[in-house]
Amino acid sequence: YRADVLHAIAATWIFLLLSLIVIRSERWQGLWFAGCAVAVAAFAPLVWSIEFRPWLPAPLAAYLNIKTGSLFPLFPWSAFMMAGAAFACWFVVARRRGMERPFMLQLAVLGIAWILVGHFSGPFRFLPEAASTDWWADPRTFLLRLGIVLLLLGACYSYGLVRTPKKSPLLDVSRESLFVYVSHLLLIYGPFWGGRSTAEVVGRTQGPVTCLVASVALAGLMVAGARAWGAIKQRKILLNGR
């Protein structure tokens, strides 16, 4: 049994929706989601060190850590969605008060701070020695990744204010996010090389330059594919409208 990214997304969405039903205040919703994100990210190493199958059915244990082969267990991946929900709640409050731009600037600054903390800080010592030290579950990795997301979010927001683009590769990709998601998984994990995937052929560990080149190439393919797929759908809409 394995929990993939869609399983993690669905389970976290259910939790978020139930929380919204119970907690009606946007301020308290944000605090609740932020607290949950901190707890999930902080205790992910401990959860990853525990074998849950003696106490839980394997399909449920698969949601908690990687010991059943899961790629995206709830610890720590659901913390990213919870953090996003928290910032979304606070963004709504800031926009209502006319503080949207300062809020986005603060997010970008916070992102820079978290990138630095995640990269330069030493191991966190509040967990038992038996806790997992896998970098996927390390709270510093969570801070680093979330900081990068916040910084990119602030940059995209600023770009939108300056340029107000109606057409751009970023908009094309955002409109075809499902196509991009499915396509990149097929390209990486599809068994197109004599029954082997690209990930298996290339190998899971490469140097920084190779990873950078591969990432840029994959991003370029996804942008081109998203634009082509969007054009096909638009053409079909126009033909059906005649």
mmCIF file of C-alpha atoms in Angstrom:
data_model
loop_
_atom_site.group_PDB
_atom_site.id
_atom_site.type_symbol
_atom_site.label_atom_id
_atom_site.label_comp_id
_atom_site.label_asym_id
_atom_site.label_seq_id
_atom_site.Cartn_x
_atom_site.Cartn_y
_atom_site.Cartn_z
ATOM 1 C CA TYR A 1 0.000 0.000 0.000
ATOM 2 C CA ARG A 2 1.277 3.452 -0.933
ATOM 3 C CA ALA A 3 -0.029 6.968 -0.401
ATOM 4 C CA ASP A 4 0.637 9.156 -3.418
ATOM 5 C CA VAL A 5 0.260 12.906 -3.754
ATOM 6 C CA LEU A 6 -3.433 12.740 -4.705
ATOM 7 C CA HIS A 7 -4.183 10.654 -1.611
ATOM 8 C CA ALA A 8 -2.407 13.216 0.570
ATOM 9 C CA ILE A 9 -4.239 16.094 -1.126
ATOM 10 C CA ALA A 10 -7.652 14.449 -0.715
ATOM 11 C CA ALA A 11 -7.117 13.567 2.945
ATOM 12 C CA THR A 12 -5.821 17.040 3.762
ATOM 13 C CA TRP A 13 -8.708 18.692 1.899
ATOM 14 C CA ILE A 14 -11.182 16.722 4.024
ATOM 15 C CA PHE A 15 -9.407 17.895 7.171
ATOM 16 C CA LEU A 16 -9.381 21.512 5.964
ATOM 17 C CA LEU A 17 -13.072 21.459 5.027
ATOM 18 C CA LEU A 18 -14.088 19.957 8.371
ATOM 19 C CA SER A 19 -11.997 22.613 10.132
ATOM 20 C CA LEU A 20 -13.769 25.370 8.197
ATOM 21 C CA ILE A 21 -17.135 23.957 9.256
ATOM 22 C CA VAL A 22 -16.170 23.909 12.933
ATOM 23 C CA ILE A 23 -14.140 27.155 13.076
ATOM 24 C CA ARG A 24 -16.001 30.124 11.627
ATOM 25 C CA SER A 25 -13.600 32.990 12.391
ATOM 26 C CA GLU A 26 -11.045 33.632 9.628
ATOM 27 C CA ARG A 27 -8.497 34.745 12.205
ATOM 28 C CA TRP A 28 -8.858 31.557 14.245
ATOM 29 C CA GLN A 29 -8.945 29.460 11.092
ATOM 30 C CA GLY A 30 -5.558 30.871 10.126
ATOM 31 C CA LEU A 31 -4.119 30.233 13.583
ATOM 32 C CA TRP A 32 -5.495 26.687 13.640
ATOM 33 C CA PHE A 33 -4.102 25.820 10.214
ATOM 34 C CA ALA A 34 -0.737 27.381 11.064
ATOM 35 C CA GLY A 35 -0.546 25.439 14.325
ATOM 36 C CA CYS A 36 -1.398 22.194 12.536
ATOM 37 C CA ALA A 37 1.252 22.878 9.887
ATOM 38 C CA VAL A 38 3.896 23.483 12.553
ATOM 39 C CA ALA A 39 2.917 20.323 14.439
ATOM 40 C CA VAL A 40 2.917 18.107 11.332
ATOM 41 C CA ALA A 41 6.262 19.447 10.081
ATOM 42 C CA ALA A 42 7.900 19.359 13.516
ATOM 43 C CA PHE A 43 6.922 15.796 14.372
ATOM 44 C CA ALA A 44 7.376 14.299 10.904
ATOM 45 C CA PRO A 45 10.825 12.861 11.803
ATOM 46 C CA LEU A 46 9.353 11.111 14.839
ATOM 47 C CA VAL A 47 6.401 9.745 12.858
ATOM 48 C CA TRP A 48 8.778 8.484 10.163
ATOM 49 C CA SER A 49 10.730 6.498 12.769
ATOM 50 C CA ILE A 50 7.678 4.488 13.897
ATOM 51 C CA GLU A 51 6.391 1.287 12.315
ATOM 52 C CA PHE A 52 2.596 1.662 12.529
ATOM 53 C CA ARG A 53 1.553 -1.602 10.858
ATOM 54 C CA PRO A 54 1.405 -3.609 14.116
ATOM 55 C CA TRP A 55 -1.298 -1.178 15.336
ATOM 56 C CA LEU A 56 -2.940 0.090 12.134
ATOM 57 C CA PRO A 57 -4.093 -1.562 8.907
ATOM 58 C CA ALA A 58 -1.489 -1.141 6.173
ATOM 59 C CA PRO A 59 -3.719 1.170 4.045
ATOM 60 C CA LEU A 60 -3.954 3.595 6.988
ATOM 61 C CA ALA A 61 -0.317 3.242 8.021
ATOM 62 C CA ALA A 62 0.663 4.175 4.468
ATOM 63 C CA TYR A 63 -0.688 7.681 5.055
ATOM 64 C CA LEU A 64 1.687 8.350 7.958
ATOM 65 C CA ASN A 65 5.211 7.597 6.728
ATOM 66 C CA ILE A 66 7.257 5.908 4.011
ATOM 67 C CA LYS A 67 7.630 2.482 5.617
ATOM 68 C CA THR A 68 5.043 0.983 3.244
ATOM 69 C CA GLY A 69 6.654 2.644 0.221
ATOM 70 C CA SER A 70 4.511 5.791 0.196
ATOM 71 C CA LEU A 71 5.867 8.714 -1.802
ATOM 72 C CA PHE A 72 3.747 11.458 -0.204
ATOM 73 C CA PRO A 73 2.593 10.547 3.323
ATOM 74 C CA LEU A 74 0.647 13.115 5.317
ATOM 75 C CA PHE A 75 3.757 13.762 7.423
ATOM 76 C CA PRO A 76 5.162 16.188 6.359
ATOM 77 C CA TRP A 77 3.419 16.850 3.019
ATOM 78 C CA SER A 78 0.028 17.885 4.413
ATOM 79 C CA ALA A 79 1.826 20.671 6.298
ATOM 80 C CA PHE A 80 2.332 22.545 3.025
ATOM 81 C CA MET A 81 -1.418 22.606 2.331
ATOM 82 C CA MET A 82 -2.152 23.626 5.909
ATOM 83 C CA ALA A 83 0.364 26.458 5.678
ATOM 84 C CA GLY A 84 -1.208 27.548 2.394
ATOM 85 C CA ALA A 85 -4.652 27.529 4.005
ATOM 86 C CA ALA A 86 -3.362 29.648 6.897
ATOM 87 C CA PHE A 87 -1.826 32.247 4.602
ATOM 88 C CA ALA A 88 -4.992 32.268 2.484
ATOM 89 C CA CYS A 89 -7.095 33.091 5.553
ATOM 90 C CA TRP A 90 -4.772 35.922 6.521
ATOM 91 C CA PHE A 91 -4.635 37.170 2.929
ATOM 92 C CA VAL A 92 -8.429 37.533 2.851
ATOM 93 C CA VAL A 93 -8.314 39.555 6.068
ATOM 94 C CA ALA A 94 -5.461 41.735 4.759
ATOM 95 C CA ARG A 95 -7.249 42.430 1.465
ATOM 96 C CA ARG A 96 -10.439 43.388 3.291
ATOM 97 C CA ARG A 97 -8.426 45.920 5.286
ATOM 98 C CA GLY A 98 -6.664 47.300 2.204
ATOM 99 C CA MET A 99 -3.341 45.793 3.334
ATOM 100 C CA GLU A 100 -2.895 43.321 0.494
ATOM 101 C CA ARG A 101 0.421 44.681 -0.816
ATOM 102 C CA PRO A 102 2.133 44.979 2.595
ATOM 103 C CA PHE A 103 0.949 41.473 3.426
ATOM 104 C CA MET A 104 2.465 40.015 0.257
ATOM 105 C CA LEU A 105 5.718 41.873 0.930
ATOM 106 C CA GLN A 106 5.807 40.411 4.430
ATOM 107 C CA LEU A 107 5.296 36.932 2.975
ATOM 108 C CA ALA A 108 8.264 37.407 0.635
ATOM 109 C CA VAL A 109 10.469 38.604 3.508
ATOM 110 C CA LEU A 110 9.286 35.678 5.625
ATOM 111 C CA GLY A 111 10.155 33.367 2.750
ATOM 112 C CA ILE A 112 13.713 34.701 2.617
ATOM 113 C CA ALA A 113 14.074 34.258 6.379
ATOM 114 C CA TRP A 114 12.825 30.672 6.242
ATOM 115 C CA ILE A 115 15.136 29.842 3.340
ATOM 116 C CA LEU A 116 18.095 31.025 5.404
ATOM 117 C CA VAL A 117 16.950 29.168 8.521
ATOM 118 C CA GLY A 118 16.259 25.985 6.590
ATOM 119 C CA HIS A 119 19.623 26.097 4.845
ATOM 120 C CA PHE A 120 21.971 27.243 7.596
ATOM 121 C CA SER A 121 20.474 26.016 10.872
ATOM 122 C CA GLY A 122 21.783 22.915 12.585
ATOM 123 C CA PRO A 123 19.746 19.805 13.416
ATOM 124 C CA PHE A 124 16.754 20.429 15.663
ATOM 125 C CA ARG A 125 17.316 18.713 19.013
ATOM 126 C CA PHE A 126 13.778 18.603 20.415
ATOM 127 C CA LEU A 127 13.063 15.096 19.053
ATOM 128 C CA PRO A 128 14.302 11.744 20.431
ATOM 129 C CA GLU A 129 17.478 10.317 18.964
ATOM 130 C CA ALA A 130 15.444 7.511 17.386
ATOM 131 C CA ALA A 131 13.516 9.974 15.218
ATOM 132 C CA SER A 132 14.126 9.771 11.498
ATOM 133 C CA THR A 133 16.824 12.008 10.060
ATOM 134 C CA ASP A 134 15.634 11.546 6.476
ATOM 135 C CA TRP A 135 15.901 14.923 4.754
ATOM 136 C CA TRP A 136 12.377 14.582 3.347
ATOM 137 C CA ALA A 137 10.978 14.627 6.881
ATOM 138 C CA ASP A 138 13.441 17.155 8.317
ATOM 139 C CA PRO A 139 11.657 20.344 9.518
ATOM 140 C CA ARG A 140 14.503 22.347 7.981
ATOM 141 C CA THR A 141 13.572 20.951 4.572
ATOM 142 C CA PHE A 142 9.989 22.044 5.172
ATOM 143 C CA LEU A 143 11.105 25.577 6.061
ATOM 144 C CA LEU A 144 13.410 25.748 3.049
ATOM 145 C CA ARG A 145 10.760 24.599 0.588
ATOM 146 C CA LEU A 146 7.973 26.713 2.048
ATOM 147 C CA GLY A 147 10.298 29.722 2.075
ATOM 148 C CA ILE A 148 11.035 29.238 -1.631
ATOM 149 C CA VAL A 149 7.303 29.019 -2.367
ATOM 150 C CA LEU A 150 6.568 32.222 -0.430
ATOM 151 C CA LEU A 151 9.402 34.078 -2.145
ATOM 152 C CA LEU A 152 8.199 32.964 -5.588
ATOM 153 C CA LEU A 153 4.644 33.905 -4.641
ATOM 154 C CA GLY A 154 5.766 37.410 -3.710
ATOM 155 C CA ALA A 155 7.753 37.719 -6.940
ATOM 156 C CA CYS A 156 4.794 36.602 -9.074
ATOM 157 C CA TYR A 157 2.471 38.968 -7.220
ATOM 158 C CA SER A 158 4.854 41.890 -7.791
ATOM 159 C CA TYR A 159 5.215 40.969 -11.465
ATOM 160 C CA GLY A 160 1.437 40.961 -11.823
ATOM 161 C CA LEU A 161 1.220 44.450 -10.336
ATOM 162 C CA VAL A 162 3.897 45.869 -12.626
ATOM 163 C CA ARG A 163 3.030 44.161 -15.896
ATOM 164 C CA THR A 164 -0.614 43.115 -15.438
ATOM 165 C CA PRO A 165 -0.112 40.360 -18.016
ATOM 166 C CA LYS A 166 -3.053 38.878 -19.886
ATOM 167 C CA LYS A 167 -0.875 36.372 -21.710
ATOM 168 C CA SER A 168 2.200 34.713 -20.266
ATOM 169 C CA PRO A 169 3.720 31.239 -19.906
ATOM 170 C CA LEU A 170 2.863 31.313 -16.200
ATOM 171 C CA LEU A 171 -0.811 31.937 -16.942
ATOM 172 C CA ASP A 172 -0.799 29.216 -19.589
ATOM 173 C CA VAL A 173 0.613 26.696 -17.128
ATOM 174 C CA SER A 174 -1.784 27.742 -14.359
ATOM 175 C CA ARG A 175 -4.781 27.266 -16.656
ATOM 176 C CA GLU A 176 -3.610 23.779 -17.626
ATOM 177 C CA SER A 177 -2.305 22.616 -14.251
ATOM 178 C CA LEU A 178 -3.934 19.175 -14.499
ATOM 179 C CA PHE A 179 -2.372 18.601 -17.929
ATOM 180 C CA VAL A 180 1.037 19.637 -16.589
ATOM 181 C CA TYR A 181 0.680 17.430 -13.520
ATOM 182 C CA VAL A 182 -0.238 14.305 -15.490
ATOM 183 C CA SER A 183 2.270 14.969 -18.287
ATOM 184 C CA HIS A 184 5.300 15.454 -16.070
ATOM 185 C CA LEU A 185 4.527 12.282 -14.123
ATOM 186 C CA LEU A 186 4.206 10.310 -17.357
ATOM 187 C CA LEU A 187 7.488 11.722 -18.664
ATOM 188 C CA ILE A 188 9.366 10.868 -15.475
ATOM 189 C CA TYR A 189 7.732 7.605 -14.420
ATOM 190 C CA GLY A 190 6.155 6.254 -17.619
ATOM 191 C CA PRO A 191 7.671 2.887 -18.719
ATOM 192 C CA PHE A 192 8.660 4.118 -22.170
ATOM 193 C CA TRP A 193 12.244 2.791 -22.258
ATOM 194 C CA GLY A 194 11.857 -0.940 -22.685
ATOM 195 C CA GLY A 195 9.609 -1.157 -19.649
ATOM 196 C CA ARG A 196 11.770 1.232 -17.627
ATOM 197 C CA SER A 197 10.943 4.812 -16.678
ATOM 198 C CA THR A 198 13.092 7.872 -17.323
ATOM 199 C CA ALA A 199 13.779 8.055 -13.575
ATOM 200 C CA GLU A 200 15.142 4.507 -13.628
ATOM 201 C CA VAL A 201 17.225 5.076 -16.760
ATOM 202 C CA VAL A 202 18.770 8.354 -15.593
ATOM 203 C CA GLY A 203 19.084 7.387 -11.944
ATOM 204 C CA ARG A 204 17.750 9.033 -8.812
ATOM 205 C CA THR A 205 20.971 10.828 -7.840
ATOM 206 C CA GLN A 206 22.645 13.380 -10.119
ATOM 207 C CA GLY A 207 24.825 16.449 -9.698
ATOM 208 C CA PRO A 208 23.487 20.016 -9.360
ATOM 209 C CA VAL A 209 24.234 20.968 -12.983
ATOM 210 C CA THR A 210 22.491 17.894 -14.373
ATOM 211 C CA CYS A 211 19.476 18.486 -12.140
ATOM 212 C CA LEU A 212 19.323 22.148 -13.164
ATOM 213 C CA VAL A 213 19.480 21.350 -16.881
ATOM 214 C CA ALA A 214 16.875 18.601 -16.537
ATOM 215 C CA SER A 215 14.568 20.879 -14.532
ATOM 216 C CA VAL A 216 14.809 23.686 -17.089
ATOM 217 C CA ALA A 217 14.209 21.240 -19.944
ATOM 218 C CA LEU A 218 11.203 19.696 -18.197
ATOM 219 C CA ALA A 219 9.775 23.130 -17.379
ATOM 220 C CA GLY A 220 10.183 24.190 -21.008
ATOM 221 C CA LEU A 221 8.404 21.069 -22.230
ATOM 222 C CA MET A 222 5.565 21.629 -19.789
ATOM 223 C CA VAL A 223 5.106 25.265 -20.826
ATOM 224 C CA ALA A 224 5.080 24.301 -24.504
ATOM 225 C CA GLY A 225 2.691 21.432 -23.840
ATOM 226 C CA ALA A 226 0.355 23.596 -21.752
ATOM 227 C CA ARG A 227 0.208 26.271 -24.437
ATOM 228 C CA ALA A 228 -0.427 23.692 -27.151
ATOM 229 C CA TRP A 229 -3.143 21.960 -25.144
ATOM 230 C CA GLY A 230 -4.768 25.299 -24.331
ATOM 231 C CA ALA A 231 -4.736 26.256 -28.016
ATOM 232 C CA ILE A 232 -6.334 22.930 -28.957
ATOM 233 C CA LYS A 233 -9.112 23.408 -26.408
ATOM 234 C CA GLN A 234 -9.679 27.000 -27.506
ATOM 235 C CA ARG A 235 -9.900 25.928 -31.145
ATOM 236 C CA LYS A 236 -12.411 23.242 -30.230
ATOM 237 C CA ILE A 237 -14.529 25.784 -28.344
ATOM 238 C CA LEU A 238 -14.506 28.118 -31.345
ATOM 239 C CA LEU A 239 -15.459 25.304 -33.733
ATOM 240 C CA ASN A 240 -18.302 24.165 -31.477
ATOM 241 C CA GLY A 241 -19.564 27.728 -31.260
ATOM 242 C CA ARG A 242 -20.037 28.060 -35.006
#
